mmCIF file of C-alpha atoms in Angstrom:
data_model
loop_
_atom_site.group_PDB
_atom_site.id
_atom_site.type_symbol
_atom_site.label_atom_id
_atom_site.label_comp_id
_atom_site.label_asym_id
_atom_site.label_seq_id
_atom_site.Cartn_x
_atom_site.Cartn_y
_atom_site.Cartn_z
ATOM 1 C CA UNK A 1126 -23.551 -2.015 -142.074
ATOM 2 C CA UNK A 1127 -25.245 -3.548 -139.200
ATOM 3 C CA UNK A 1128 -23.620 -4.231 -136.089
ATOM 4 C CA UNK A 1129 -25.602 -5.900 -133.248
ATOM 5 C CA UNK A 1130 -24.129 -6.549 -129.796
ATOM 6 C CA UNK A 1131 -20.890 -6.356 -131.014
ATOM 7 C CA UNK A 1132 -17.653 -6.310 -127.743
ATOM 8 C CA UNK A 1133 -14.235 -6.215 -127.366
ATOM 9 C CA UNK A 1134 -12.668 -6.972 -123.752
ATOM 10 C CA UNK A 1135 -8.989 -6.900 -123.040
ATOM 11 C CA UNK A 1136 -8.259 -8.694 -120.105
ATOM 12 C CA UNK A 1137 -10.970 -7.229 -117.198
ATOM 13 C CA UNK A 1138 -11.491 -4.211 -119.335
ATOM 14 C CA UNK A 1139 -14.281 -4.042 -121.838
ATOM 15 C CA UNK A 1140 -13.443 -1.493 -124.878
ATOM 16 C CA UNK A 1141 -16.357 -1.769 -126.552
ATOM 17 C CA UNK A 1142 -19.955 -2.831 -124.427
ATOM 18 C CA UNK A 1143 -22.866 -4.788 -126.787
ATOM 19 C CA UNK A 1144 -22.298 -1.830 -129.393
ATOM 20 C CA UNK A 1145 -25.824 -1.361 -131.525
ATOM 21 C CA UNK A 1146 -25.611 0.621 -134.567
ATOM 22 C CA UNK A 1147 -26.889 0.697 -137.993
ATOM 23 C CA UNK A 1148 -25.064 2.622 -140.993
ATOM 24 C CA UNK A 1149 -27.680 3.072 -144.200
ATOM 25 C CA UNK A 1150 -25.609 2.853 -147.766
ATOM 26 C CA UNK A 1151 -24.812 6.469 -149.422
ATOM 27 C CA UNK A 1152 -24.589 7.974 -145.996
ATOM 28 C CA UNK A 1153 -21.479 9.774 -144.174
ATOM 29 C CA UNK A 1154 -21.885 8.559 -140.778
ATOM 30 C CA UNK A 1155 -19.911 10.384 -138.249
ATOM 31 C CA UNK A 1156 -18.540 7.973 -135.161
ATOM 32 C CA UNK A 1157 -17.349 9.828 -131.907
ATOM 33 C CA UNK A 1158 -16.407 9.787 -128.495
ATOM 34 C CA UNK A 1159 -13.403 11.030 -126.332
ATOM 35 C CA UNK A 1160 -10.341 9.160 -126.421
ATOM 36 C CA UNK A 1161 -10.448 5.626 -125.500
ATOM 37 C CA UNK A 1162 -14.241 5.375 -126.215
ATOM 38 C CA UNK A 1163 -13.884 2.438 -128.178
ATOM 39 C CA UNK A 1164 -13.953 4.015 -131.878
ATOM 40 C CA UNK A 1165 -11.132 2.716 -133.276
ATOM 41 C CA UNK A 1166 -11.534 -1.020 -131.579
ATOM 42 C CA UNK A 1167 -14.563 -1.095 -133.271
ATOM 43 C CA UNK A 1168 -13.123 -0.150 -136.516
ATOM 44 C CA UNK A 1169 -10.642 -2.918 -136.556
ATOM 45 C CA UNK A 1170 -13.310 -5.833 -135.724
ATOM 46 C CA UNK A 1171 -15.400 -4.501 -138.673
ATOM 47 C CA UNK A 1172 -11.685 -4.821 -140.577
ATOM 48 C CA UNK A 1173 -10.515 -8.033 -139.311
ATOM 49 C CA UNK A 1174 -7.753 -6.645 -137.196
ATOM 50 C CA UNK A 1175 -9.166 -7.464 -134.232
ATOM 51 C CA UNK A 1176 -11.358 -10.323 -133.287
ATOM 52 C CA UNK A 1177 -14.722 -9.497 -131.132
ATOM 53 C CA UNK A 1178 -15.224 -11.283 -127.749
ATOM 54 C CA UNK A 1179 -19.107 -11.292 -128.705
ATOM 55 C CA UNK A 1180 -21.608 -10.325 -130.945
ATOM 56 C CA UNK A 1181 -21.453 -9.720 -134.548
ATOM 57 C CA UNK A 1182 -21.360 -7.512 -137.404
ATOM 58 C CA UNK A 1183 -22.872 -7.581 -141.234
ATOM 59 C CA UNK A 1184 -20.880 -5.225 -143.326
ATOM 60 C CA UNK A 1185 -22.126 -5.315 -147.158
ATOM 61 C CA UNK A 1186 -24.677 -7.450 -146.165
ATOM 62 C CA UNK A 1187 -22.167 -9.732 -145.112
ATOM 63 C CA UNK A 1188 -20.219 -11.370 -142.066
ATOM 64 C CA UNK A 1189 -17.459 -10.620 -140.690
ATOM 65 C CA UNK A 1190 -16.782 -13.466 -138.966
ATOM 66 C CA UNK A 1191 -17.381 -15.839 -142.220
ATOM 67 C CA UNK A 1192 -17.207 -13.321 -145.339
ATOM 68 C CA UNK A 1193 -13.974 -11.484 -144.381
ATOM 69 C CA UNK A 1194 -12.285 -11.616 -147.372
ATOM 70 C CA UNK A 1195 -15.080 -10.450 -149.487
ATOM 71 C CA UNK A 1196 -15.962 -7.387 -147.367
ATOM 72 C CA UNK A 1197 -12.104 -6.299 -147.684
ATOM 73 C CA UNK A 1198 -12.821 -6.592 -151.750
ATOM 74 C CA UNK A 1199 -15.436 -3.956 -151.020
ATOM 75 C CA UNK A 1200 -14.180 -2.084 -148.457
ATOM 76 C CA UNK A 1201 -11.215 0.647 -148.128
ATOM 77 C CA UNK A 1202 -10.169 2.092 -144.938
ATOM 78 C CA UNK A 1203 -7.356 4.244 -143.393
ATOM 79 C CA UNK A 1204 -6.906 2.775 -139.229
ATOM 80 C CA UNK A 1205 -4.388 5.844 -137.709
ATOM 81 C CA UNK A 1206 -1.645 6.979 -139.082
ATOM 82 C CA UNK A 1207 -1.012 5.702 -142.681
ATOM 83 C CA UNK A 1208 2.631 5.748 -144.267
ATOM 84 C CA UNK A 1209 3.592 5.605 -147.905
ATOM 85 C CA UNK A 1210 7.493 5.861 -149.223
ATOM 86 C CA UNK A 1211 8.943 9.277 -148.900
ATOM 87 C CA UNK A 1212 10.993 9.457 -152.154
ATOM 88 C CA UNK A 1213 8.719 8.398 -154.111
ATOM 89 C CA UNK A 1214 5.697 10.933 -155.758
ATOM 90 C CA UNK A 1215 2.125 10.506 -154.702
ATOM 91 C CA UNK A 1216 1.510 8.906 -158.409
ATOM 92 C CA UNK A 1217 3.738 6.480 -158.064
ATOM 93 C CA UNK A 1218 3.079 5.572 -154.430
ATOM 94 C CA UNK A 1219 -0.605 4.904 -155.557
ATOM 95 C CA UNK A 1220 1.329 2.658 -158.406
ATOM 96 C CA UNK A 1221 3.030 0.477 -156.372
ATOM 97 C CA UNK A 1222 -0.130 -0.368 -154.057
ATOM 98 C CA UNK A 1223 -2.009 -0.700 -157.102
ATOM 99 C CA UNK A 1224 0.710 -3.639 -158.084
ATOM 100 C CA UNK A 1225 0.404 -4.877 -154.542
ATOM 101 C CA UNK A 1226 -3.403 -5.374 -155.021
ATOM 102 C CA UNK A 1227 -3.588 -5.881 -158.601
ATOM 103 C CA UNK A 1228 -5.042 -2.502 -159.710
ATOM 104 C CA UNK A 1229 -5.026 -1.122 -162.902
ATOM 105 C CA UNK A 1230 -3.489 2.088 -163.319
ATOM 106 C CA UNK A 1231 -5.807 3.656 -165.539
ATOM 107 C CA UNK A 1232 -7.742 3.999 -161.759
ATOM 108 C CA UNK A 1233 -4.928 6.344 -160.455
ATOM 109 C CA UNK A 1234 -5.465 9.485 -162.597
ATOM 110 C CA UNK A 1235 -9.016 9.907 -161.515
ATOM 111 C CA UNK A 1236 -7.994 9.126 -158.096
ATOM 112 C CA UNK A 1237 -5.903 11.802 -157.813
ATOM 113 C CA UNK A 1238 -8.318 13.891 -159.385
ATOM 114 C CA UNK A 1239 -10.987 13.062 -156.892
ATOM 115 C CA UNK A 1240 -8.483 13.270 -154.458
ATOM 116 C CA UNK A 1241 -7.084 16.984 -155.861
ATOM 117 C CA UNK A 1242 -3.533 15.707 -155.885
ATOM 118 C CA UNK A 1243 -3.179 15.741 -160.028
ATOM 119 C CA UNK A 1244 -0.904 18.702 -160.146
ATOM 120 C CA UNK A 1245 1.140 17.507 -157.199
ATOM 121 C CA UNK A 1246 1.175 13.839 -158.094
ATOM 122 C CA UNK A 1247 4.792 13.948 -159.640
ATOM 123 C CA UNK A 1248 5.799 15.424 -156.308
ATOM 124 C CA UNK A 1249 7.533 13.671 -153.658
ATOM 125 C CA UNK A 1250 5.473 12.332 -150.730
ATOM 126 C CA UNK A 1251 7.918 13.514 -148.331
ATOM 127 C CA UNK A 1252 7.235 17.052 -149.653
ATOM 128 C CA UNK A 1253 3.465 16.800 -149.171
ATOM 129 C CA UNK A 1254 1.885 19.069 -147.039
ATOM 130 C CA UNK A 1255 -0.162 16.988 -144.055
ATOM 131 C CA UNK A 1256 -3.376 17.773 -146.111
ATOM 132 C CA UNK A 1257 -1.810 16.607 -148.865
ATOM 133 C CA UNK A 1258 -0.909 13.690 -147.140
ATOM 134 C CA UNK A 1259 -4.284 12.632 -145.681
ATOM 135 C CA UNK A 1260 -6.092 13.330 -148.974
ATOM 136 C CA UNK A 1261 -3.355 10.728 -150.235
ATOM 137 C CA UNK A 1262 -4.138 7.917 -147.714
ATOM 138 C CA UNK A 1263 -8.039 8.423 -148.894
ATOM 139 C CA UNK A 1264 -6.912 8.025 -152.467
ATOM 140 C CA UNK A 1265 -5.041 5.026 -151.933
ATOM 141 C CA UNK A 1266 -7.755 3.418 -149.911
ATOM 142 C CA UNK A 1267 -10.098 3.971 -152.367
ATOM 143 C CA UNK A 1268 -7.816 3.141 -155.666
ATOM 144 C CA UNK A 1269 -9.613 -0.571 -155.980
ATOM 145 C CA UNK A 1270 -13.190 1.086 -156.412
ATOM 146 C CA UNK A 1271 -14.505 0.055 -152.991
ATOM 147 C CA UNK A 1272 -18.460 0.424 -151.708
ATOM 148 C CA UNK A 1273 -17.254 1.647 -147.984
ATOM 149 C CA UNK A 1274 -14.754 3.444 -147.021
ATOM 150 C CA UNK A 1275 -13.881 3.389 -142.733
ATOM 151 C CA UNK A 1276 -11.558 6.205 -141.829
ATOM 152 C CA UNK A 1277 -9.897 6.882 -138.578
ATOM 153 C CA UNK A 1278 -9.231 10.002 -137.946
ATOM 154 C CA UNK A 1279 -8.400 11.187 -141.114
ATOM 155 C CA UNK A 1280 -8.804 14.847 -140.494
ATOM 156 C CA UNK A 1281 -5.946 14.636 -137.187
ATOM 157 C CA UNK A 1282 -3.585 17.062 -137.109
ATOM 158 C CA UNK A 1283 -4.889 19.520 -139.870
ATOM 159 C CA UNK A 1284 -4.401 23.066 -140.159
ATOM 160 C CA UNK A 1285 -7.641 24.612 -141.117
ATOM 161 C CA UNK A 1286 -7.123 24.745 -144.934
ATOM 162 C CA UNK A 1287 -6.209 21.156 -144.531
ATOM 163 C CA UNK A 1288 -9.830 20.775 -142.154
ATOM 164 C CA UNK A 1289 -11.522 21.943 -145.289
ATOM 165 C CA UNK A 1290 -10.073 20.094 -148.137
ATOM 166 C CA UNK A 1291 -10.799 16.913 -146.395
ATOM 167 C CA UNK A 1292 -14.440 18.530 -145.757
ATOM 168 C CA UNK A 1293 -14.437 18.926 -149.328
ATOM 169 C CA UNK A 1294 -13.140 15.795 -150.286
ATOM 170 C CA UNK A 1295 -15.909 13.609 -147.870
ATOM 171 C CA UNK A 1296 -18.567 16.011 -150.115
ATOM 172 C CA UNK A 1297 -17.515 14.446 -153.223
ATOM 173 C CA UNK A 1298 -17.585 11.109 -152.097
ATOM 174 C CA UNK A 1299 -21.228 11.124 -151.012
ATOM 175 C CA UNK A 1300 -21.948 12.984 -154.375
ATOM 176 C CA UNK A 1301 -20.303 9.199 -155.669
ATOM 177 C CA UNK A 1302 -22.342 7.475 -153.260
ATOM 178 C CA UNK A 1303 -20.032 6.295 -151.235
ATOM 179 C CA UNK A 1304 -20.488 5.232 -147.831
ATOM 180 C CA UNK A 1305 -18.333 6.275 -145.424
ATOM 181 C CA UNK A 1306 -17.725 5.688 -141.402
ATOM 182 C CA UNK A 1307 -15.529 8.480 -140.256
ATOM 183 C CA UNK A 1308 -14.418 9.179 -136.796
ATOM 184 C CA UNK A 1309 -13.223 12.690 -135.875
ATOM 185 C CA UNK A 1310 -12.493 15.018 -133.020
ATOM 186 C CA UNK A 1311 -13.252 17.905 -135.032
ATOM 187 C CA UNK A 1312 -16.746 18.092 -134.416
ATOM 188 C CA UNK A 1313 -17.498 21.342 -136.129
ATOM 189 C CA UNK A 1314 -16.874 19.569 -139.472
ATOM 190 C CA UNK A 1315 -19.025 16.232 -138.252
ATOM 191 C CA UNK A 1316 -21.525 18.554 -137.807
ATOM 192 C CA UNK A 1317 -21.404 19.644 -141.507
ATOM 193 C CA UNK A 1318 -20.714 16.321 -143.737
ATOM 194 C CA UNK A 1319 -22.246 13.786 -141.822
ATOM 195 C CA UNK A 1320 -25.688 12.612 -142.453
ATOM 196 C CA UNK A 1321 -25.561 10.714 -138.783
ATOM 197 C CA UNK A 1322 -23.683 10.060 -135.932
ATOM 198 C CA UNK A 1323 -22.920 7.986 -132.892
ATOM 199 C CA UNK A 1324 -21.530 9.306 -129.663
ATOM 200 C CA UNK A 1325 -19.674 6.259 -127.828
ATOM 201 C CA UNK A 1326 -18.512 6.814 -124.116
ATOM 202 C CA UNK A 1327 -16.626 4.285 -122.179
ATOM 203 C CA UNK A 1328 -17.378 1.650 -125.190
ATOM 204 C CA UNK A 1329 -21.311 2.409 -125.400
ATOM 205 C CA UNK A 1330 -23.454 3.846 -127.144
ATOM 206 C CA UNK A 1331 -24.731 7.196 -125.350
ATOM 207 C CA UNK A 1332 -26.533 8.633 -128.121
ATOM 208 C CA UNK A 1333 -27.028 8.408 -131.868
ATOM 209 C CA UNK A 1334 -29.310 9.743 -134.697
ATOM 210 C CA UNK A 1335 -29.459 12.080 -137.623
ATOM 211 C CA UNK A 1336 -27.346 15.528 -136.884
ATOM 212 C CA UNK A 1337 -30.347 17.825 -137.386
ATOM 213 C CA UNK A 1338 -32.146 16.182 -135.681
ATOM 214 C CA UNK A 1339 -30.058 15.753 -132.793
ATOM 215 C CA UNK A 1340 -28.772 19.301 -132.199
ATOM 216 C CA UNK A 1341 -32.470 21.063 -133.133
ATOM 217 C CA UNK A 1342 -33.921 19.276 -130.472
ATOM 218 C CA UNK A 1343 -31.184 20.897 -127.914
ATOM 219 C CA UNK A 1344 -31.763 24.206 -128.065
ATOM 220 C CA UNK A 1345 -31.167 25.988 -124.759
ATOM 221 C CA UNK A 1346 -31.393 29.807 -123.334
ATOM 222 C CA UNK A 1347 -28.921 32.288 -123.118
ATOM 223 C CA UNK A 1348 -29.081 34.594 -120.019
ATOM 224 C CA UNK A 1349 -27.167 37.328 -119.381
ATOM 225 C CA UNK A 1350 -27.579 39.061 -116.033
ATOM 226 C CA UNK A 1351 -25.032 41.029 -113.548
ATOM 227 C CA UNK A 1352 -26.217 39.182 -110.739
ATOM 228 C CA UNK A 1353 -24.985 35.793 -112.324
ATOM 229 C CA UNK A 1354 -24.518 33.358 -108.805
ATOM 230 C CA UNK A 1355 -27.536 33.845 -107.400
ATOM 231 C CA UNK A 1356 -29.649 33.634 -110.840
ATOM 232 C CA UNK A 1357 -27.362 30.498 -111.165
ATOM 233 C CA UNK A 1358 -28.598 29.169 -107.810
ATOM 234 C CA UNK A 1359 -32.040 30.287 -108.322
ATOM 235 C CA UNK A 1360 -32.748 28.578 -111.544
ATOM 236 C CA UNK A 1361 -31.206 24.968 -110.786
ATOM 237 C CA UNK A 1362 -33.910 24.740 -108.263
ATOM 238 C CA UNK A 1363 -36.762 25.134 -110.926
ATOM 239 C CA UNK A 1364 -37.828 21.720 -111.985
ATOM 240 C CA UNK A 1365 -37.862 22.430 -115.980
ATOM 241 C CA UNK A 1366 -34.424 23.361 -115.991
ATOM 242 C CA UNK A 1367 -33.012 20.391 -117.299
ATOM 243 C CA UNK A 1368 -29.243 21.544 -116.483
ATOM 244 C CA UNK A 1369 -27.503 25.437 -116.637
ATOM 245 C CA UNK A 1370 -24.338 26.022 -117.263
ATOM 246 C CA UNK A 1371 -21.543 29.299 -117.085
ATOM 247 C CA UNK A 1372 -20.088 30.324 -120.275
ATOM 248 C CA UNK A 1373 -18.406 33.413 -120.521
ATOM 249 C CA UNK A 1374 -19.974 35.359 -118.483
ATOM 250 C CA UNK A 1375 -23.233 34.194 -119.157
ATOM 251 C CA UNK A 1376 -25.376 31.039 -118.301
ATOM 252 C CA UNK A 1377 -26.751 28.801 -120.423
ATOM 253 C CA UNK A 1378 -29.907 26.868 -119.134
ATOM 254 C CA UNK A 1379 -31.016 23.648 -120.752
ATOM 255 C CA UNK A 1380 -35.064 24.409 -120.925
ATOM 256 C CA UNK A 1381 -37.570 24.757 -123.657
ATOM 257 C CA UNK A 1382 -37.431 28.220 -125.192
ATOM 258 C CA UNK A 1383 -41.156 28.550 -124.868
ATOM 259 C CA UNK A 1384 -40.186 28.791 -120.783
ATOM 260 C CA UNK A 1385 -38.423 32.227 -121.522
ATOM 261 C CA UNK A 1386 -40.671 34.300 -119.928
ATOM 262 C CA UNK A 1387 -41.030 32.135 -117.108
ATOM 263 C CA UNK A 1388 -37.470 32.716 -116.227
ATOM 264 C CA UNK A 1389 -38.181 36.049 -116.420
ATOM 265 C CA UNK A 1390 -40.890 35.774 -113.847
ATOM 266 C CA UNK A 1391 -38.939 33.573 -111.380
ATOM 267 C CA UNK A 1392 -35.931 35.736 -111.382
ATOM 268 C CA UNK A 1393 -38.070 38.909 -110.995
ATOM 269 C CA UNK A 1394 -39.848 37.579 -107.949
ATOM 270 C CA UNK A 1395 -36.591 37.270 -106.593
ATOM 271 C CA UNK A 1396 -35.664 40.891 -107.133
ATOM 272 C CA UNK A 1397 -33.364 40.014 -110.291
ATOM 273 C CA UNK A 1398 -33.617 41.784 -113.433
ATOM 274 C CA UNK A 1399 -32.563 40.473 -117.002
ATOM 275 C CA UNK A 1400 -29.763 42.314 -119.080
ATOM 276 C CA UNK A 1401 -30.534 39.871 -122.538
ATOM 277 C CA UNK A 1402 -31.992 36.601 -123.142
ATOM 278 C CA UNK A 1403 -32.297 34.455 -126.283
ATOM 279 C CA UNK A 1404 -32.438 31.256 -127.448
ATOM 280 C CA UNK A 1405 -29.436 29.338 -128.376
ATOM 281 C CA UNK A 1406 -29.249 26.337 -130.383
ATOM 282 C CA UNK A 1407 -26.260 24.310 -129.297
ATOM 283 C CA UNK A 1408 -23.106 23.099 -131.418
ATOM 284 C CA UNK A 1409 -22.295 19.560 -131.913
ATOM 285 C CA UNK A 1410 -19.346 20.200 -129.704
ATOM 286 C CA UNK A 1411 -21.101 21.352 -126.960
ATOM 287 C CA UNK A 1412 -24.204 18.527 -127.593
ATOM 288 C CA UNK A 1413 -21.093 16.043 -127.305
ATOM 289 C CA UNK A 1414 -19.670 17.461 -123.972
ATOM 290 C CA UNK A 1415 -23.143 17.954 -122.379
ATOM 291 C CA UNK A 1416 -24.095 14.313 -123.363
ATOM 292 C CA UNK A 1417 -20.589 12.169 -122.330
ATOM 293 C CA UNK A 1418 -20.271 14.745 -119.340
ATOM 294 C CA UNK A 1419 -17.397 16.950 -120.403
ATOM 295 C CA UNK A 1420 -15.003 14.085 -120.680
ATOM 296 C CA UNK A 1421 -12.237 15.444 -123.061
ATOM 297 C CA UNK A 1422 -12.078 14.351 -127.114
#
């Protein structure tokens, strides 16, 4: 997938700015940003639901704007909430999209196997737990034997055995080489399945890259000291502190762990003594709230 340029404007407000982004094939790429960052506009060009005000986009090494219907051959997706019939079982649910889209259904028993629905799939939808549910949706958007799968969302509103069967599921479709563009607020699990990512704030691109690389080079140091305000006020005049922070009782300073005993110096020339210090290498959550400034997911 290669999308260069690509914007959406409603009216005088632009939901997605000349978005740049590259997704390789086999990869889980992980696309975030608080609400309203433009994720799931972007999603729906790339589907056809929504037609760009500029720019473009090659999915499957084709275009959207001319090769539509072949990149929907290729391509399953799940866009918010999906809904399937409630009195009918997951098996047969998958059985009457697959006669909507002319599937065979010799493709729905390893679906739900992928999918680890086949000892509920004679089950009722409606008594499907939300997990259940979700790893349904994936199933049925992968039941024609697509190349890419695009899913919005698709771990919202999980409990955290839920969080982890989708986790699990997203593992075994990268061990099938699927690609797969996934948007999430539940970073911690970003952090673990996706190969890269793409933070988005106010429809632009703020940062992107490859997850270890990203997080190992923001490593920052953990101080602990009593006198916490005037260390505080001391450090964010010193010119390699790139930013410090309070967290629990503690303050975190954005500055290359090799400058440890430097902040030992400058707060002991002040007359302030260190209770701990280490180095702290910083979540994905917090790498997303230090880089769109806090705004909430």
């Amino acid at each position: 997938m290669d999308i260069s340029d690509l914007s959406k404007a409603y009216g005088n407000t632009l939901a997605v700015d000349h978005l740049s982004l590259r997704v390789q094939s086999g990869e889980i790429f992980g696309f975030l940003g608080p609400n309203g960052a433009g994720k799931t506009t972007t999603m729906r060009m790339l589907l056809g639901l929504v037609r760009p005000t500029s720019g473009n986009a090659r999915v499957l090494e084709m275009d959207i704007k001319t090769d539509l219907p072949k990149i929907l051959d290729r391509t399953g997706s799940i866009i918010e909430n999906p809904t399937f019939y409630p009195y009918l079982s997951g098996r047969d649910n998958l059985r009457a999209i697959a006669r909507l889209t002319g599937t065979p259904y010799d493709r729905i028993p390893p679906i739900l196997d992928l999918v680890d629905l086949t000892s509920s799939a004679g089950r009722k939808f409606k008594t499907y737990s939300l997990g259940m549910k979700q790893r349904l949706a994936v199933g049925a958007a992968m039941l024609h034997g697509p190349d890419l799968l695009i899913l919005d969302e698709p771990a919202n509103g999980l409990d955290p055995a839920g969080i982890v069967e989708m986790r699990d599921l997203m593992k075994r479709l990268r061990g099938e080489g699927r690609t797969v563009l996934i948007s999430s607020h539940v970073l911690h699990e970003i952090e673990q399945i996706c190969d890269r990512i793409v933070i988005l704030n106010r429809g632009r691109v703020v940062v992107q890259g490859r997850v270890s690389d990203l997080l190992g080079a923001s490593e920052a140091l953990e101080v602990r000291i009593a006198q916490i305000d005037e260390a505080q006020r001391i450090l964010e005049a010193v010119p390699w502190v790139r930013g410090i922070r309070r967290d629990s009782g503690r303050l975190l300073l954005d500055a290359p762990p090799e400058c440890a005993s430097d902040v030992t110096q400058v707060l002991a020339e002040q007359g302030l003594y260190l209770s701990g210090m280490r180095p702290q290498e910083r979540s994905l959550e917090q790498y997303f709230l230090d880089v769109t400034g806090g705004n909430g997911q």
